[in-house]
Coordinates of C-alpha atoms and ligand atoms in Angstrom, one line a residue:
X1 CA -56.8 -102.8 -19.2
X2 CA -58.7 -102.3 -22.4
X3 CA -61.0 -99.4 -23.2
X4 CA -63.7 -101.8 -24.5
X5 CA -64.7 -104.3 -21.8
X6 CA -67.4 -106.8 -20.8
X7 CA -70.2 -105.4 -18.6
X8 CA -70.1 -108.1 -15.9
X9 CA -71.6 -111.3 -17.3
X10 CA -74.2 -109.6 -19.5
X11 CA -72.5 -110.3 -22.8
X12 CA -72.5 -106.6 -23.6
X13 CA -69.2 -105.0 -24.5
X14 CA -69.1 -101.4 -23.3
X15 CA -66.6 -98.5 -23.5
X16 CA -65.0 -97.6 -20.2
X17 CA -66.6 -94.2 -20.3
X18 CA -70.3 -93.7 -20.8
X19 CA -72.1 -90.5 -21.6
X20 CA -74.7 -89.3 -19.0
X21 CA -77.6 -87.4 -20.6
X22 CA -79.5 -85.6 -17.7
X23 CA -78.4 -82.3 -19.1
X24 CA -79.8 -83.1 -22.6
X25 CA -83.3 -83.2 -21.2
X26 CA -83.7 -81.5 -17.9
X27 CA -82.4 -78.3 -16.2
X28 CA -84.6 -78.2 -13.1
X29 CA -84.1 -79.5 -9.5
X30 CA -80.5 -80.6 -10.2
X31 CA -77.5 -80.3 -7.9
X32 CA -74.9 -79.2 -10.3
X33 CA -72.6 -76.3 -9.2
X34 CA -73.7 -73.9 -12.0
X35 CA -76.8 -73.2 -14.1
X36 CA -76.7 -74.3 -17.8
X37 CA -78.8 -74.3 -21.0
X38 CA -80.0 -77.5 -22.5
X39 CA -78.2 -77.9 -25.8
X40 CA -80.2 -77.5 -29.0
X41 CA -80.5 -80.4 -31.5
X42 CA -77.5 -79.3 -33.4
X43 CA -75.2 -79.1 -30.4
X44 CA -76.5 -82.3 -29.0
X45 CA -76.0 -84.2 -32.3
X46 CA -72.4 -82.8 -32.4
X47 CA -71.8 -84.0 -28.8
X48 CA -73.1 -87.5 -29.6
X49 CA -71.0 -87.6 -32.8
X50 CA -67.9 -86.5 -30.9
X51 CA -68.6 -89.2 -28.2
X52 CA -68.9 -91.9 -30.9
X53 CA -65.7 -90.7 -32.6
X54 CA -63.9 -90.9 -29.3
X55 CA -64.9 -94.5 -29.0
X56 CA -67.8 -94.2 -26.6
X57 CA -70.7 -96.7 -27.2
X58 CA -72.6 -96.4 -23.9
X59 CA -75.2 -93.8 -23.2
X60 CA -77.2 -93.4 -20.0
X61 CA -80.7 -91.9 -19.9
X62 CA -83.9 -92.2 -17.8
X63 CA -87.6 -91.2 -17.9
X64 CA -86.7 -88.8 -15.1
X65 CA -84.2 -86.9 -17.2
X66 CA -86.9 -84.6 -18.8
X67 CA -87.1 -85.3 -22.5
X68 CA -83.7 -87.0 -22.7
X69 CA -85.1 -90.3 -24.0
X70 CA -87.3 -88.7 -26.7
X71 CA -84.4 -86.6 -27.9
X72 CA -82.0 -89.6 -28.0
X73 CA -84.6 -91.5 -30.0
X74 CA -84.5 -88.8 -32.7
X75 CA -80.8 -88.0 -32.4
X76 CA -79.7 -91.6 -32.6
X77 CA -82.0 -92.6 -35.5
X78 CA -80.0 -94.5 -38.1
X79 CA -77.1 -95.2 -35.6
X80 CA -78.9 -97.4 -33.0
X81 CA -76.4 -100.2 -33.8
X82 CA -73.5 -98.0 -32.7
X83 CA -74.8 -97.6 -29.1
X84 CA -75.7 -99.5 -26.0
X85 CA -78.5 -97.6 -24.2
X86 CA -79.1 -97.7 -20.5
X87 CA -82.4 -96.4 -19.2
X88 CA -84.3 -96.7 -15.9
X89 CA -87.7 -97.2 -14.3
X90 CA -89.3 -96.0 -11.1
X91 CA -88.7 -92.2 -11.1
X92 CA -90.8 -89.8 -13.0
X93 CA -90.1 -86.1 -13.1
X94 CA -93.2 -84.0 -13.7
X95 CA -93.9 -80.3 -13.1
X96 CA -90.5 -79.8 -11.5
X97 CA -90.8 -82.6 -9.0
X98 CA -89.9 -86.3 -8.8
X99 CA -92.4 -89.0 -8.0
X100 CA -91.8 -92.7 -7.7
X101 CA -93.6 -95.8 -8.7
X102 CA -91.8 -99.1 -8.5
X103 CA -94.9 -101.4 -9.0
X104 CA -94.6 -104.2 -11.6
X105 CA -97.4 -102.6 -13.6
X106 CA -95.7 -99.2 -13.8
X107 CA -92.4 -101.0 -14.5
X108 CA -93.8 -102.7 -17.6
X109 CA -95.6 -99.5 -18.8
X110 CA -92.4 -97.5 -18.3
X111 CA -90.2 -99.9 -20.3
X112 CA -92.7 -100.0 -23.2
X113 CA -92.8 -96.2 -23.1
X114 CA -89.0 -96.0 -23.1
X115 CA -88.9 -98.4 -26.1
X116 CA -91.3 -96.1 -28.0
X117 CA -89.4 -92.9 -27.0
X118 CA -86.0 -94.3 -27.9
X119 CA -87.3 -95.7 -31.1
X120 CA -86.0 -99.2 -30.5
X121 CA -87.3 -102.7 -30.1
X122 CA -84.8 -103.6 -27.3
X123 CA -83.1 -101.6 -24.5
X124 CA -79.7 -102.9 -23.6
X125 CA -79.8 -102.1 -19.9
X126 CA -82.7 -101.1 -17.6
X127 CA -82.0 -100.1 -14.0
X128 CA -84.3 -99.4 -11.1
X129 CA -84.0 -95.6 -10.4
X130 CA -84.0 -95.9 -6.6
X131 CA -85.6 -93.3 -4.4
X132 CA -83.2 -94.2 -1.6
X133 CA -85.2 -97.0 0.1
X134 CA -83.3 -99.6 -1.9
X135 CA -84.0 -102.6 0.4
X136 CA -87.7 -102.0 0.5
X137 CA -87.8 -101.7 -3.3
X138 CA -85.8 -104.9 -3.7
X139 CA -87.5 -107.0 -1.1
X140 CA -91.2 -105.8 -1.2
X141 CA -92.1 -104.1 -4.5
X142 CA -91.5 -106.8 -7.2
X143 CA -89.7 -104.3 -9.5
X144 CA -86.7 -106.5 -10.2
X145 CA -88.9 -109.5 -10.9
X146 CA -90.8 -107.4 -13.5
X147 CA -87.5 -106.4 -15.1
X148 CA -86.5 -110.1 -15.2
X149 CA -89.8 -110.9 -16.9
X150 CA -89.2 -108.2 -19.5
X151 CA -85.7 -109.6 -20.1
X152 CA -87.2 -113.1 -20.7
X153 CA -89.6 -111.5 -23.2
X154 CA -86.5 -110.1 -25.0
X155 CA -87.5 -106.4 -24.5
X156 CA -84.4 -105.7 -22.4
X157 CA -81.0 -107.3 -22.5
X158 CA -79.8 -106.7 -18.9
X159 CA -81.3 -105.3 -15.8
X160 CA -80.2 -104.0 -12.5
X161 CA -80.5 -101.1 -10.0
X162 CA -79.0 -97.7 -9.5
X163 CA -78.7 -97.9 -5.7
X164 CA -78.2 -95.3 -2.9
X165 CA -77.2 -97.4 0.1
X166 CA -74.6 -100.1 0.9
X167 CA -77.2 -102.6 2.0
X168 CA -79.2 -102.0 -1.2
X169 CA -76.1 -102.3 -3.4
X170 CA -75.2 -105.6 -1.8
X171 CA -78.7 -106.9 -2.2
X172 CA -78.9 -105.8 -5.8
X173 CA -75.5 -107.3 -6.5
X174 CA -76.9 -110.7 -5.5
X175 CA -79.9 -110.4 -7.8
X176 CA -79.0 -108.3 -10.8
X177 CA -76.8 -108.3 -13.9
X178 CA -75.7 -104.7 -13.2
X179 CA -75.4 -102.3 -10.3
X180 CA -75.0 -98.5 -10.7
X181 CA -73.5 -96.9 -7.7
X182 CA -71.7 -93.7 -6.5
X183 CA -68.0 -93.8 -6.0
X184 CA -65.7 -90.7 -6.2
X185 CA -63.0 -88.8 -4.4
X186 CA -65.6 -87.4 -1.9
X187 CA -67.8 -90.4 -1.5
X188 CA -66.4 -93.9 -1.0
X189 CA -68.9 -95.3 1.4
X190 CA -70.2 -97.8 -1.2
X191 CA -66.8 -99.5 -1.6
X192 CA -68.2 -102.8 -0.1
X193 CA -70.6 -102.9 -3.0
X194 CA -67.8 -102.6 -5.5
X195 CA -66.0 -105.4 -3.7
X196 CA -69.0 -107.6 -3.8
X197 CA -69.6 -107.0 -7.5
X198 CA -66.0 -107.9 -8.2
X199 CA -66.5 -111.2 -6.3
X200 CA -69.8 -112.0 -8.0
X201 CA -68.8 -110.8 -11.5
X202 CA -71.7 -108.4 -11.6
X203 CA -71.6 -105.5 -14.0
X204 CA -70.7 -102.1 -12.4
X205 CA -71.5 -98.7 -13.8
X206 CA -70.4 -95.8 -11.7
X207 CA -72.4 -92.5 -11.4
X208 CA -71.3 -89.1 -10.1
X209 CA -67.6 -90.0 -10.7
X210 CA -66.8 -86.3 -10.8
X211 CA -69.0 -85.7 -7.8
X212 CA -71.6 -84.1 -10.1
X213 CA -69.1 -81.4 -11.0
X214 CA -68.2 -80.5 -7.4
X215 CA -64.6 -81.4 -8.1
X216 CA -62.2 -82.0 -5.2
X217 CA -60.0 -78.9 -5.0
X218 CA -57.1 -80.5 -3.2
X219 CA -56.0 -82.2 -6.4
X220 CA -54.0 -80.5 -9.1
X221 CA -55.9 -82.5 -11.8
X222 CA -59.2 -83.6 -10.1
X223 CA -60.6 -85.2 -13.3
X224 CA -57.5 -87.4 -13.6
X225 CA -57.4 -88.2 -9.9
X226 CA -61.1 -89.2 -10.1
X227 CA -60.5 -91.5 -13.0
X228 CA -57.4 -93.0 -11.4
X229 CA -59.4 -93.7 -8.3
X230 CA -62.4 -95.4 -9.9
X231 CA -60.5 -97.5 -12.4
X232 CA -58.1 -98.7 -9.7
X233 CA -60.9 -100.9 -8.5
X234 CA -61.2 -104.2 -10.5
X235 CA -65.1 -104.1 -10.4
X236 CA -65.4 -100.9 -12.4
X237 CA -66.7 -101.6 -15.9
X238 CA -67.5 -98.0 -16.8
X239 CA -67.8 -94.5 -15.5
X240 CA -70.9 -92.7 -16.6
X241 CA -70.0 -89.0 -16.7
X242 CA -72.5 -86.4 -17.6
X243 CA -71.3 -83.5 -19.8
X244 CA -72.6 -81.1 -22.4
X245 CA -69.2 -79.4 -22.9
X246 CA -67.2 -80.8 -25.8
X247 CA -63.8 -80.0 -24.2
X248 CA -64.8 -81.8 -21.1
X249 CA -65.8 -84.9 -23.1
X250 CA -62.4 -84.9 -24.8
X251 CA -60.6 -84.4 -21.4
X252 CA -62.6 -87.2 -19.8
X253 CA -61.8 -89.7 -22.5
X254 CA -58.1 -88.8 -22.2
X255 CA -58.2 -89.1 -18.4
X256 CA -59.9 -92.5 -18.6
X257 CA -57.4 -93.8 -21.2
X258 CA -54.5 -92.6 -19.0
X259 CA -56.0 -94.3 -15.9
X260 CA -56.3 -97.5 -17.8
X261 CA -52.6 -97.3 -18.7
Ligands
LIG301 N1 -79.2 -93.5 -11.6 C1 -79.1 -92.4 -10.8 O1 -79.7 -92.3 -9.8 C2 -78.2 -91.4 -11.2 C3 -78.0 -90.3 -10.4 C4 -77.1 -89.4 -10.9 C5 -76.5 -89.5 -12.1 N2 -76.8 -90.6 -12.9 C6 -76.1 -90.7 -14.2 O2 -74.8 -90.5 -14.1 C7 -74.4 -89.4 -14.9 C8 -73.3 -88.7 -14.2 O3 -73.8 -88.2 -13.0 P1 -73.8 -86.6 -12.7 O4 -74.1 -85.9 -14.0 O5 -74.6 -86.4 -11.5 O6 -72.3 -86.4 -12.2 P2 -70.8 -86.3 -12.8 O7 -70.7 -87.1 -14.1 O8 -69.9 -86.7 -11.7 O9 -70.6 -84.8 -13.1 C9 -71.2 -84.1 -14.1 C10 -70.9 -82.6 -14.0 O10 -69.5 -82.5 -14.1 C11 -69.2 -81.6 -15.1 N3 -68.0 -82.1 -15.8 C12 -67.9 -83.2 -16.6 N4 -66.7 -83.4 -17.1 C13 -66.0 -82.4 -16.6 C14 -64.6 -82.0 -16.7 N5 -63.7 -82.7 -17.5 N6 -64.1 -80.9 -16.0 C15 -65.0 -80.2 -15.2 N7 -66.3 -80.5 -15.1 C16 -66.8 -81.6 -15.7 C17 -70.4 -81.5 -16.0 O11 -70.5 -80.1 -16.5 P3 -70.4 -79.9 -18.1 O12 -71.7 -80.4 -18.7 O13 -70.1 -78.5 -18.3 O14 -69.2 -80.8 -18.6 C18 -71.5 -81.8 -15.0 O15 -72.0 -80.6 -14.4 C19 -75.7 -88.7 -15.1 O16 -75.6 -87.9 -16.3 C20 -76.7 -89.8 -15.2 O17 -76.6 -90.3 -16.5 C21 -77.6 -91.5 -12.5

């Protein structure tokens, strides 16, 4: 399997590993095993340059990741063409707490704000940042329809949903270009969603592939075991792994390349 691959039927060609950027913008109310310091501009720029040199072209951010979008807008200035950017709508993180708004009006405002923050005129992928009630969001709130409209207007290239339930993942797969879901050594409940995405040819981005850093201790090399697991499934287009540690970034790329054979 090749490192660069199509994201479902979106027409986007992504690297098998994407860089998650929560830790570039937010250090509060997270479930990582240890505390950390948000990297300064110099370290963040070096991390992005390292990612690009290692062949990564996919970067994942969100309005709920503190100032991650604004920082990326500045840090990626002049190299926008080298990257495919995935951002989200629906979750806001303010004064240390999340609040959610999935209304079509907020969705439009949020995408326009992300365009400004990222300093771009089109966002490659926008996902609904689910609060957990996936099915209600999909069936009752009109968020996906608002994203489809923004896609028709040319402001986003592909849309989808980062889901938290099997039912939500299955419903999203039927309606979206891309589904982002959790799949790792500790959590495989969402396997039916992966199977459905493979059947439908829907793009799949995996989150929490390293269980947010709570690595399974029973494996001699848990990073390799994680990548072997997720890339054994034919639906997996990319693993989005969050890291601010250069050695981890290097190790993750090597592990994905080995998993791909
Ligand atoms: N849409 C959503 O609802 C949603 C939810 C969660 C996450 N996400 C996205 O998915 C990305 C990944 O999720 P995540 O950050 O929760 O989980 P993750 O990628 O499974 O784990 C990230 C954690 O693992 C550590 N790590 C990374 N590589 C490692 C290595 N080789 N060895 C040991 N530890 C390593 C990182 O620490 P270091 O920084 O020290 O490497 C970080 O604390 C996020 O950044 C975000 O972009 C989306």
